[in-house]
Coordinates of C-alpha atoms in Angstrom, one line a residue:
X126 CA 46.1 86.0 151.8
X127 CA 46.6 85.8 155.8
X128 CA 49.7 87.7 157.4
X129 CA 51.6 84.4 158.5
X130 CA 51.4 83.8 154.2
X131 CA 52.3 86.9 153.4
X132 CA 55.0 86.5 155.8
X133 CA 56.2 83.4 154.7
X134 CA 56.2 85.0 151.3
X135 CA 58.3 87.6 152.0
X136 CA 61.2 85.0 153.6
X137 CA 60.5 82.6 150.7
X138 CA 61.4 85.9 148.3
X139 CA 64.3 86.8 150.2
X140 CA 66.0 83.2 150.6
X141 CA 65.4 83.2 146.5
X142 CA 67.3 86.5 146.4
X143 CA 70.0 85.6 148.3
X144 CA 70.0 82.0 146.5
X145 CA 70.1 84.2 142.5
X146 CA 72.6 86.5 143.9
X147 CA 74.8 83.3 144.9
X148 CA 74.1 82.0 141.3
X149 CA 75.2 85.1 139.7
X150 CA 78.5 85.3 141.4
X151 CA 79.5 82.0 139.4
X152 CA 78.0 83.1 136.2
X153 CA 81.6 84.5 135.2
X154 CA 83.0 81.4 136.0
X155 CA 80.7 78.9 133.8
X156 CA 81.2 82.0 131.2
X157 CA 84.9 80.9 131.1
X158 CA 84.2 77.8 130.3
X159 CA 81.5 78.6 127.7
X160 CA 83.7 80.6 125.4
X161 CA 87.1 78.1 125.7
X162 CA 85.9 77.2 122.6
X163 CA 86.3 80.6 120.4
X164 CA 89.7 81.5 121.5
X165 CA 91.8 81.1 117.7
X166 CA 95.3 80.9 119.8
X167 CA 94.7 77.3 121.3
X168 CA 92.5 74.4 121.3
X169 CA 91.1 75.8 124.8
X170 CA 88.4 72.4 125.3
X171 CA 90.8 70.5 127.3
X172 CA 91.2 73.3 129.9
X173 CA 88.5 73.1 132.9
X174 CA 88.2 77.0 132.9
X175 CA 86.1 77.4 135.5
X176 CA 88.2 75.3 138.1
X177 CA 91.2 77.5 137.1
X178 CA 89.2 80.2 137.7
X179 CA 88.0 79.2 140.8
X180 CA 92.2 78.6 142.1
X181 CA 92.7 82.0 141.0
X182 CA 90.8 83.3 143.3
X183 CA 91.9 80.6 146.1
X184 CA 95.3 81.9 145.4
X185 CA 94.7 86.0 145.6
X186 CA 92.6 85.5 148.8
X187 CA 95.6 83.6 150.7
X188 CA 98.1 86.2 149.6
X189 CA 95.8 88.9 150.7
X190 CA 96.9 90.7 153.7
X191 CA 95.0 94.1 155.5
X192 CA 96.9 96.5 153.3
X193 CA 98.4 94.7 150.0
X194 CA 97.2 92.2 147.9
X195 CA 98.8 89.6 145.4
X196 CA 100.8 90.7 142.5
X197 CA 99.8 89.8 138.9
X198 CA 103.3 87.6 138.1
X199 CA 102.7 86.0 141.7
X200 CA 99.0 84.5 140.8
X201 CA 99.9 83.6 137.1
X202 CA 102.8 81.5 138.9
X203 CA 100.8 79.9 141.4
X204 CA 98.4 79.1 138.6
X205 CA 100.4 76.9 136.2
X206 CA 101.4 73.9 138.1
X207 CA 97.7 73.4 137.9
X208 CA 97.1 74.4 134.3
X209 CA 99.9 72.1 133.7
X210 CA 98.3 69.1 135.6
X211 CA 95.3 69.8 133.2
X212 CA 97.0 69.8 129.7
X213 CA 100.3 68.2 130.7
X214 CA 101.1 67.8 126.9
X215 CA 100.5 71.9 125.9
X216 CA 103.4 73.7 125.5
X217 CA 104.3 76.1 128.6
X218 CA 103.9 79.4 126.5
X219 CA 100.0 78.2 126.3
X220 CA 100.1 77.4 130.1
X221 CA 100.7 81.2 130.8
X222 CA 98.1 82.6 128.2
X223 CA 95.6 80.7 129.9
X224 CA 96.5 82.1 132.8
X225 CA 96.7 85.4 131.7
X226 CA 93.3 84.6 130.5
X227 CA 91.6 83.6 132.9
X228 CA 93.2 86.2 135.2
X229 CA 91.6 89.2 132.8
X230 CA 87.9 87.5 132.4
X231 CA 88.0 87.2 136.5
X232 CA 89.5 91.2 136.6
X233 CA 86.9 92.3 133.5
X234 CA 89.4 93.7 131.4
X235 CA 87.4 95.7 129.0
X236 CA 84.5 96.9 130.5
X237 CA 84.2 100.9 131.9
X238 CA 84.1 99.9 135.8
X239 CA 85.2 96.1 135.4
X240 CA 82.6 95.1 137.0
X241 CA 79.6 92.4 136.1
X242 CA 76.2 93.1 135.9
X243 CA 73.1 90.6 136.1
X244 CA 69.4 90.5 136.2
X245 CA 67.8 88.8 139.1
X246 CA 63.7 88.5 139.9
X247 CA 62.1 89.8 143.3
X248 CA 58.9 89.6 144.6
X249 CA 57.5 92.9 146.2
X250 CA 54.6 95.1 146.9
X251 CA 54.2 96.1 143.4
X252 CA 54.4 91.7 141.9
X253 CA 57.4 90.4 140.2
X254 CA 60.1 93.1 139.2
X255 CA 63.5 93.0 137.6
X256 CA 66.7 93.9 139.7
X257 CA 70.2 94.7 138.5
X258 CA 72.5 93.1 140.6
X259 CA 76.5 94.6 139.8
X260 CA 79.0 93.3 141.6
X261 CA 83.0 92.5 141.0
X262 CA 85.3 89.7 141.8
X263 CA 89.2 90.9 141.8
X264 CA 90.0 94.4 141.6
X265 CA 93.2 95.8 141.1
X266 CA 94.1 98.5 143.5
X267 CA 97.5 100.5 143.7
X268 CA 99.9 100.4 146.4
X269 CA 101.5 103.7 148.0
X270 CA 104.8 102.8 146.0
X271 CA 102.8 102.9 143.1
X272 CA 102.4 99.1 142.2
X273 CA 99.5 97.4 141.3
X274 CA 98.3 94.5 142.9
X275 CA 94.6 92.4 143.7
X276 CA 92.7 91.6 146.3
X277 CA 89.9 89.4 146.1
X278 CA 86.3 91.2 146.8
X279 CA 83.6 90.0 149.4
X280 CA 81.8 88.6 146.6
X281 CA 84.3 86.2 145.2
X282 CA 85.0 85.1 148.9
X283 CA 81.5 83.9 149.4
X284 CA 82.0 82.3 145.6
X285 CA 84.5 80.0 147.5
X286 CA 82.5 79.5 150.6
X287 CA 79.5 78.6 148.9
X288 CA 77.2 81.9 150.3
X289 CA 76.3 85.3 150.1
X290 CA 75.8 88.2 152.0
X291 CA 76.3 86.1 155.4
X292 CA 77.2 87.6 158.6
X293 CA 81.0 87.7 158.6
X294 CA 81.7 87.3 162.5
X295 CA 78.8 84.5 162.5
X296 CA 80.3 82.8 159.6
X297 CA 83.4 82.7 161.0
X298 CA 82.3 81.7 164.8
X299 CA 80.9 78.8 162.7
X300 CA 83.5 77.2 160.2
X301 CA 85.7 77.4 163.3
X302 CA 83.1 75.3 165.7
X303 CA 82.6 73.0 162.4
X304 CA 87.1 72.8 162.3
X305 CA 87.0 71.9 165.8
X306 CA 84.2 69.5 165.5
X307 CA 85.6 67.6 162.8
X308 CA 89.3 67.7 164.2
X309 CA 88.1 66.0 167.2
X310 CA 86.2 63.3 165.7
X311 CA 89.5 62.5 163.5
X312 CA 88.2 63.6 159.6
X313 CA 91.3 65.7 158.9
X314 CA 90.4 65.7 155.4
X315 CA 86.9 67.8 155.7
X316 CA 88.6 69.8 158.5
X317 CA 90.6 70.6 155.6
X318 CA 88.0 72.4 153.9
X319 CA 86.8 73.8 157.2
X320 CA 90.0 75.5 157.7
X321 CA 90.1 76.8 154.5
X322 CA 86.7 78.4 154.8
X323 CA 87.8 79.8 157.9
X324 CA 90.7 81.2 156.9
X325 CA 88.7 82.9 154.1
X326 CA 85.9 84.4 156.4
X327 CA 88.9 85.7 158.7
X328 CA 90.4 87.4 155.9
X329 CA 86.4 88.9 154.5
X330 CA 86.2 90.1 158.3
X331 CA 90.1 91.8 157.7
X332 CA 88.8 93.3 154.5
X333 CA 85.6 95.0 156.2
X334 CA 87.8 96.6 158.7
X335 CA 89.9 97.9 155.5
X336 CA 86.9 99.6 153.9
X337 CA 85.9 101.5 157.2
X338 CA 89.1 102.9 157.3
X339 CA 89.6 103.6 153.7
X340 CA 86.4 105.8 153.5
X341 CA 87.5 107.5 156.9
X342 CA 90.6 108.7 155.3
X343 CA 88.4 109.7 152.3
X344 CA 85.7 111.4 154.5
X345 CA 84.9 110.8 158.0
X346 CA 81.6 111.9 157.7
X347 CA 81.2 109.2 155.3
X348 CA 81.3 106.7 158.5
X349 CA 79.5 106.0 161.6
X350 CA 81.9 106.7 164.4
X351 CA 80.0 107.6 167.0
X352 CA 77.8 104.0 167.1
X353 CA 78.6 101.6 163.9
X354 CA 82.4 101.9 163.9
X355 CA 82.9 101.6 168.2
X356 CA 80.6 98.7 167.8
X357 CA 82.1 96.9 165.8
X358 CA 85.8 97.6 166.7
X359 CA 84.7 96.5 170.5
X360 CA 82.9 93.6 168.7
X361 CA 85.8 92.6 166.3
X362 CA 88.3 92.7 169.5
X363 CA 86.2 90.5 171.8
X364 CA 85.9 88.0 168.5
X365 CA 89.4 88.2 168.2
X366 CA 90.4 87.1 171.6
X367 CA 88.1 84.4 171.6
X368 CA 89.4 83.0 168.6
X369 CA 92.9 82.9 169.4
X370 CA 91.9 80.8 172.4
X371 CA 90.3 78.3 170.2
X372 CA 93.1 78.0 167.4
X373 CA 95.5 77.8 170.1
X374 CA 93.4 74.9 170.9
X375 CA 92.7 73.4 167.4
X376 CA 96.4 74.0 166.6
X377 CA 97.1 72.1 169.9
X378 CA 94.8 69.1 168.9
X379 CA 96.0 69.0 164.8
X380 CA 99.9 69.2 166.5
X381 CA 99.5 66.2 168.5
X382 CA 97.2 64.6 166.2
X383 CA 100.2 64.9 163.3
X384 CA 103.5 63.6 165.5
X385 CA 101.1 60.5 167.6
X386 CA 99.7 59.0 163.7
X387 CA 101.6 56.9 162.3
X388 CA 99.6 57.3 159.1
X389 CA 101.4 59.3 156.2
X390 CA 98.5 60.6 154.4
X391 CA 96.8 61.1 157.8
X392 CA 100.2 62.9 159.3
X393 CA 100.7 65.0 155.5
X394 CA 96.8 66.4 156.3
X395 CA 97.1 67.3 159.5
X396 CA 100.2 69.2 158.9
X397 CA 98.8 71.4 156.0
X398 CA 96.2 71.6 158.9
X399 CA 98.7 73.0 161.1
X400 CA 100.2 75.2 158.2
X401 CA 96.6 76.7 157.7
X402 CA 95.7 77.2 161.3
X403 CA 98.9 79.0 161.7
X404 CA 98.0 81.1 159.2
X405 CA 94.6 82.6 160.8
X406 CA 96.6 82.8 164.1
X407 CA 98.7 84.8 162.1
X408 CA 96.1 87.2 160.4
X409 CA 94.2 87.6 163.6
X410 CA 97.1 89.5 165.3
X411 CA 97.6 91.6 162.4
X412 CA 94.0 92.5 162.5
X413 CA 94.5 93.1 166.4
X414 CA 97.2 95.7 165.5
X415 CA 94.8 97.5 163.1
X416 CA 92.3 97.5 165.4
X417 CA 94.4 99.0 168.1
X418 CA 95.4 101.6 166.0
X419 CA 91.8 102.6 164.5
X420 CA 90.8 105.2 166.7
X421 CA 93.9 106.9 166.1
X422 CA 93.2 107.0 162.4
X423 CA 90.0 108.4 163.4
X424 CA 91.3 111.1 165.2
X425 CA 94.3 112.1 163.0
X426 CA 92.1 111.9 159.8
X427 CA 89.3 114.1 162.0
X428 CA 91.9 116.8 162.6
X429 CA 93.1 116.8 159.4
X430 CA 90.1 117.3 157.1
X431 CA 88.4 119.4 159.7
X432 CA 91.5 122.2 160.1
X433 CA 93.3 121.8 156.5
X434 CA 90.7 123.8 154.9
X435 CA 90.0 123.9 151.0
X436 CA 92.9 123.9 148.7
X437 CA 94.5 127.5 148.0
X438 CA 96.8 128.0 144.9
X439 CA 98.7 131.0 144.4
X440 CA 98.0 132.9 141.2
X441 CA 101.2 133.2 138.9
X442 CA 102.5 136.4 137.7
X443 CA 103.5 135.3 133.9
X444 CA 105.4 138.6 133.4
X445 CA 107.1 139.0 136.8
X446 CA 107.7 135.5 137.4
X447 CA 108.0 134.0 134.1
X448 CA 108.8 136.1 131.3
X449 CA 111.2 138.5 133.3
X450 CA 113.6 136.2 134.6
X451 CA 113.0 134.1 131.8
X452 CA 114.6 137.2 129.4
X453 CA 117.5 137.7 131.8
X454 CA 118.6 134.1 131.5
X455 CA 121.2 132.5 129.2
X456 CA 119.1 130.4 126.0
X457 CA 120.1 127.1 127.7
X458 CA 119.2 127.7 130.9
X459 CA 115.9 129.8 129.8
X460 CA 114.4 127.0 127.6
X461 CA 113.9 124.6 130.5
X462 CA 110.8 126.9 132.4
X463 CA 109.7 128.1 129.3
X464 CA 109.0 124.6 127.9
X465 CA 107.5 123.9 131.4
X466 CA 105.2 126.2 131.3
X467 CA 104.0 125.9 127.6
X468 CA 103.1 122.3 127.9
X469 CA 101.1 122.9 130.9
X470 CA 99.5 125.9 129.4
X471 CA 99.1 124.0 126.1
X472 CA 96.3 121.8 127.1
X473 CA 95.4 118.5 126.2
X474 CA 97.5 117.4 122.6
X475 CA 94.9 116.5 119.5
X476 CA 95.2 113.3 118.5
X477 CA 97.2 112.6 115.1
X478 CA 95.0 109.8 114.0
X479 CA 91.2 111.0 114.3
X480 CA 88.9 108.2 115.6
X481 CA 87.0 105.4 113.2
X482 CA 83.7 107.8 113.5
X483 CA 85.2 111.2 113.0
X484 CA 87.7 109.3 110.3
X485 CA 84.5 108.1 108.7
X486 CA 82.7 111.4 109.2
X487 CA 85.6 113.1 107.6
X488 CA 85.4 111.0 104.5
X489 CA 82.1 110.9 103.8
X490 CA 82.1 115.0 103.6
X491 CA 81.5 116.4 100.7
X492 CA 83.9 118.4 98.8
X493 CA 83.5 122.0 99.5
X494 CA 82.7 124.6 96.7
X495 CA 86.3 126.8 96.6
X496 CA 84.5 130.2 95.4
X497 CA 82.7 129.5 98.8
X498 CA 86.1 129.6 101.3
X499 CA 87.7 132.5 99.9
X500 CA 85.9 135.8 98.7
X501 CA 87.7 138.1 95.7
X502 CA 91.4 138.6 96.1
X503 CA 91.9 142.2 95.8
X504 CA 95.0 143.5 93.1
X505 CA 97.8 144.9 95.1
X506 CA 99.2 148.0 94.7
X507 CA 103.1 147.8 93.9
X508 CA 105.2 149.9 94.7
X509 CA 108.3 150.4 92.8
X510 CA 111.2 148.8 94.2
X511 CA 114.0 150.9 96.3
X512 CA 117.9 151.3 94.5
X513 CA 120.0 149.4 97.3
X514 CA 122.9 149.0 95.4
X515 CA 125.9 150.6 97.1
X516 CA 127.8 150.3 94.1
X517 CA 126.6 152.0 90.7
X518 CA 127.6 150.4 87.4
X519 CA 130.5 152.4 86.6
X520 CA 132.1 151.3 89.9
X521 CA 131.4 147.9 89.4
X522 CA 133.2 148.2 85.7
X523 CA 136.1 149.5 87.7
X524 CA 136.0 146.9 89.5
X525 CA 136.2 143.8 86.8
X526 CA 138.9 146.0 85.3
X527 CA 141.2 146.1 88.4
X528 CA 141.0 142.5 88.9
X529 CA 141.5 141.0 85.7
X530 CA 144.9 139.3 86.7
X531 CA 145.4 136.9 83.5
X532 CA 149.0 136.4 84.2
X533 CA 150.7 137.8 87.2
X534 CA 149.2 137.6 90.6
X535 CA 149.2 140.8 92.7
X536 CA 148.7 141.7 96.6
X537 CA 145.4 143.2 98.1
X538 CA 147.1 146.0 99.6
X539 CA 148.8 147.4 95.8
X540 CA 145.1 146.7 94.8
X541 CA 143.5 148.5 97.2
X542 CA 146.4 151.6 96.9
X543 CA 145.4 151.6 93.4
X544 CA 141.8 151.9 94.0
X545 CA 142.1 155.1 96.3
X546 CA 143.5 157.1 93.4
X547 CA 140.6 155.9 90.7
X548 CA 137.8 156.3 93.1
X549 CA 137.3 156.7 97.3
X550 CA 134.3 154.1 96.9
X551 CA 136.0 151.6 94.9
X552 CA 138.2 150.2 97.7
X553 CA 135.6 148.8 99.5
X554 CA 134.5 147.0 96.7
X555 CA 137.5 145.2 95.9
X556 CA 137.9 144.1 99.5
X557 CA 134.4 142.7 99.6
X558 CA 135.5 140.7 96.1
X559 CA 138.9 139.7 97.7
X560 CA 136.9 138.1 100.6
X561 CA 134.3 136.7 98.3
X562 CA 137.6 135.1 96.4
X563 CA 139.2 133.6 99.2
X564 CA 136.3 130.3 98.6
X565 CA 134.8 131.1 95.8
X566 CA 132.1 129.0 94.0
X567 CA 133.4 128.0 90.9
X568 CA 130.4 125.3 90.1
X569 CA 128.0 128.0 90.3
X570 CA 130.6 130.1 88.0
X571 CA 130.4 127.2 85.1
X572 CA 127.0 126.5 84.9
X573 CA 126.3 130.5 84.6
X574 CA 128.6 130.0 81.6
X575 CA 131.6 132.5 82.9
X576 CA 134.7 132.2 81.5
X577 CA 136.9 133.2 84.5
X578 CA 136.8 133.5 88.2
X579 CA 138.8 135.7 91.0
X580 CA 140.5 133.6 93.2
X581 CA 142.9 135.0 96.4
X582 CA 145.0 133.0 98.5
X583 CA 146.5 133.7 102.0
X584 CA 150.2 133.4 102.5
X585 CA 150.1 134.2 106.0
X586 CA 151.2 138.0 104.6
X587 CA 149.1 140.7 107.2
X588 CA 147.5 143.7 105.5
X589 CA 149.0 146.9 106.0
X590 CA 146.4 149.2 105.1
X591 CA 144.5 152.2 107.1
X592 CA 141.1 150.8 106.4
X593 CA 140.9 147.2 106.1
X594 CA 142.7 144.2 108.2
X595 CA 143.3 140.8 108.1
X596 CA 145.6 139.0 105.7
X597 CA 147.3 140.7 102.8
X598 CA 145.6 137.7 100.1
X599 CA 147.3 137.3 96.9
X600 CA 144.6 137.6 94.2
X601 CA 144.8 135.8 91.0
X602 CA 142.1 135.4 87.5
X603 CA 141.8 131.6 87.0
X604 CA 140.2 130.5 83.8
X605 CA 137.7 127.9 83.3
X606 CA 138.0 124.9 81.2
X607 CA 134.8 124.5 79.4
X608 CA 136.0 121.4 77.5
X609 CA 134.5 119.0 79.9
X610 CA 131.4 120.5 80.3
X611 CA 131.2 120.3 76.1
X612 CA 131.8 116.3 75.8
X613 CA 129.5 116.1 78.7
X614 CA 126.8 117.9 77.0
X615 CA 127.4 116.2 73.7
X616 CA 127.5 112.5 75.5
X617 CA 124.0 113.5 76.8

């Protein structure tokens, strides 16, 4: 093959490329409307899922701006007047699932990276070879306040334009040459579309700019600046002033075109015209602003990564800092750092509910062999157990004898008087019965089958003893009826 085939070859193989890689930007979209048909909460047919998708883009691209992006609740809003114009007999409630649908398929929720990934065809030196081509079309992206909104990507821009991979500044010389062209010769309708395309390629050129800076703050190493980034900023300013002379014009032409027609429909297109226009006039100075301030990014973010040096953490004394003070503090106040501190230090949580494998996994175990977990228990030895009754049984007798009070009740202090001249340990006893007294159980009492229980009551009388305090309790033997207990065991 001569070289002027060869070289045609090679333009012929890269015009295909760019042409597949247009084709699989859209793929997502005709995927919408290719699987309408399984969804089991609605009768999706009627819905044109690819046109909706299509708006949804339309509508996070115009609320774009250089550093936000259009909230979730703000796209599904702006898409159901035109679900609704589809379907005008579906309930509302379906309106907004669709949305919501479409709105996830165009995001990938679901996937790892929520991205989409297809197989194109190149020729090359070594024939025809297979090429992954991943690329996304909204991404979600979080906001210093810590919302979450989108932004449409390169790709998806060009899905509305109708290209790939074009020149942005070129692209948007063009579609405003093409506005002015078609303003001029009086089709407001296609300048329409013009506008719109330009209005998209000024907000792709806004949206380059962004990712420069972005990766500076990340890493300015990561970025050109000393040829690629001063190019382009000197570039994107001469572009800029250009252009606002020329939708100064435009904007002057579609003004006087709107208040001279006396034609409605022509007067209703050139002002959304004038609405649109407006709009890049409007983006353009933001961008101005951001390019102004660029080199200072440059600089700040230059100083900052080159003298803020790795990360240093002081280590923490657990015994000094922690435990110590931790020890010295009230319970209240000493729980909050300890719990601090343990659920840091605690590591990830296990899961409660194991996954399906390891659930499977778990299930499908055999049973293992018990002489295998446990080896042979050895006999303890016993010792035999320590006396620690206080009392013996002789004082205890003593005891019952002194407080058997059938009839008349009599006062702690006689009791314990009386006690001192029978035995020095037996006053102690009776005190601790006199206390026990005071609430005693008397359902326990029954169902061990006793006959009578102590009982002391406090007349507001103080003790006057020299070894005990507290109220001078009257103490009393009640008997228990056992009569009830008897028809209640012959009933059962």
């Amino acid at each position: 093959m001569r070289d002027d085939e060869l070289t045609a070859a090679g333009l012929a193989d890269e015009g295909l490329t760019r042409r597949l890689k247009a084709l699989a930007c859209t793929a997502p979209l005709h995927d919408l409307d290719a699987r309408k048909a399984k969804l089991d909460w609605a009768d999706a047919t009627i819905y044109q899922m690819a046109e909706i998708a299509l708006h949804t883009i339309d509508q996070v691209t115009i609320a774009m701006d250089f550093d936000t992006g259009a909230g979730h609740d703000e796209v599904i809003d702006r898409l159901l007047p035109f679900i609704a114009l589809q379907a005008p007999s579906r309930m509302p409630e379906e309106h907004v699932r669709v949305a919501k649908w479409v709105l996830d398929n165009m995001i990938n929720v679901g996937t790892t990276d929520r991205g989409f990934r297809r197989v194109y065809g190149s020729l090359g030196p070594g024939g025809y070879q297979r090429r992954q081509f991943d690329f996304k079309l909204l991404v979600e992206l979080a906001a210093p306040d810590g919302e979450v909104y989108l932004r449409a990507t390169d790709e998806a821009i060009n899905v509305l334009v109708g290209a790939l991979d074009t020149d942005v500044e070129s692209a948007q010389i063009a579609a405003e040459v093409k506005l002015e062209n078609l303003i001029n010769r009086g089709r407001l309708a296609d300048a329409k579309l013009a506008a719109e395309q330009a209005r998209y390629r000024t907000v792709q050129y806004g949206e380059t700019l962004r990712a420069k800076l972005d990766a500076t703050r990340r890493d300015v190493r990561a970025v050109d600046w000393e040829r690629e980034v001063p190019e382009l900023l000197d570039n994107a300013l001469s572009h800029i002033e250009s252009r606002f002379r020329a939708e100064n014009a435009i904007l002057k032409n579609i003004t006087t075109a709107r208040d001279e027609t006396e034609d409605l429909d022509r007067k209703r297109r050139a002002a959304e015209l004038v609405d649109i226009v407006s709009d890049c006039i409007r983006r353009h100075t933001r961008l101005q602003s951001r390019l102004a301030d660029a080199g200072a990014v440059f600089r700040a973010e230059q100083d900052r990564q080159q003298f803020s040096g790795p990360p240093q953490r002081a280590t923490l004394d657990l015994f000094g800092q922690l435990l110590v003070p931790a020890l010295g503090l009230p319970l209240a106040d000493a729980v909050t750092p300890a719990e601090s501190f343990f659920h840091a230090a605690a590591g990830i949580t296990a899961p409660t509910v194991p996954s399906l494998s390891a659930l499977v996994s778990l299930l499908l175990r055999p049973a293992p062999e018990r002489e295998q977990l446990v080896g042979e228990i050895p006999e303890p030895e016993l010792m035999p157990a320590e006396d620690t009754d206080r009392f013996g049984d002789e004082i205890w007798r003593r005891a019952d004898e002194l407080l058997d009070l059938p009839e008349v009740p009599r006062r702690l202090s006689g009791l314990l008087e009386e006690a001192r001249r029978i035995d020095p340990a037996l006053p102690s006893l009776v005190a601790l019965r006199a206390l026990h007294a005071y609430s005693p159980e008397v359902g326990a009492a029954r169902r061990q089958g006793e006959r009578q229980v102590l009982l002391a009551v406090d007349d507001g009388t103080l003790l006057d003893d020299p070894d005990f305090g507290g109220a001078d309790l009257l103490l009393s033997t009640a008997q228990l009826d056992r009569a009830d207990d008897e028809e209640n065991e012959e009933v059962a």
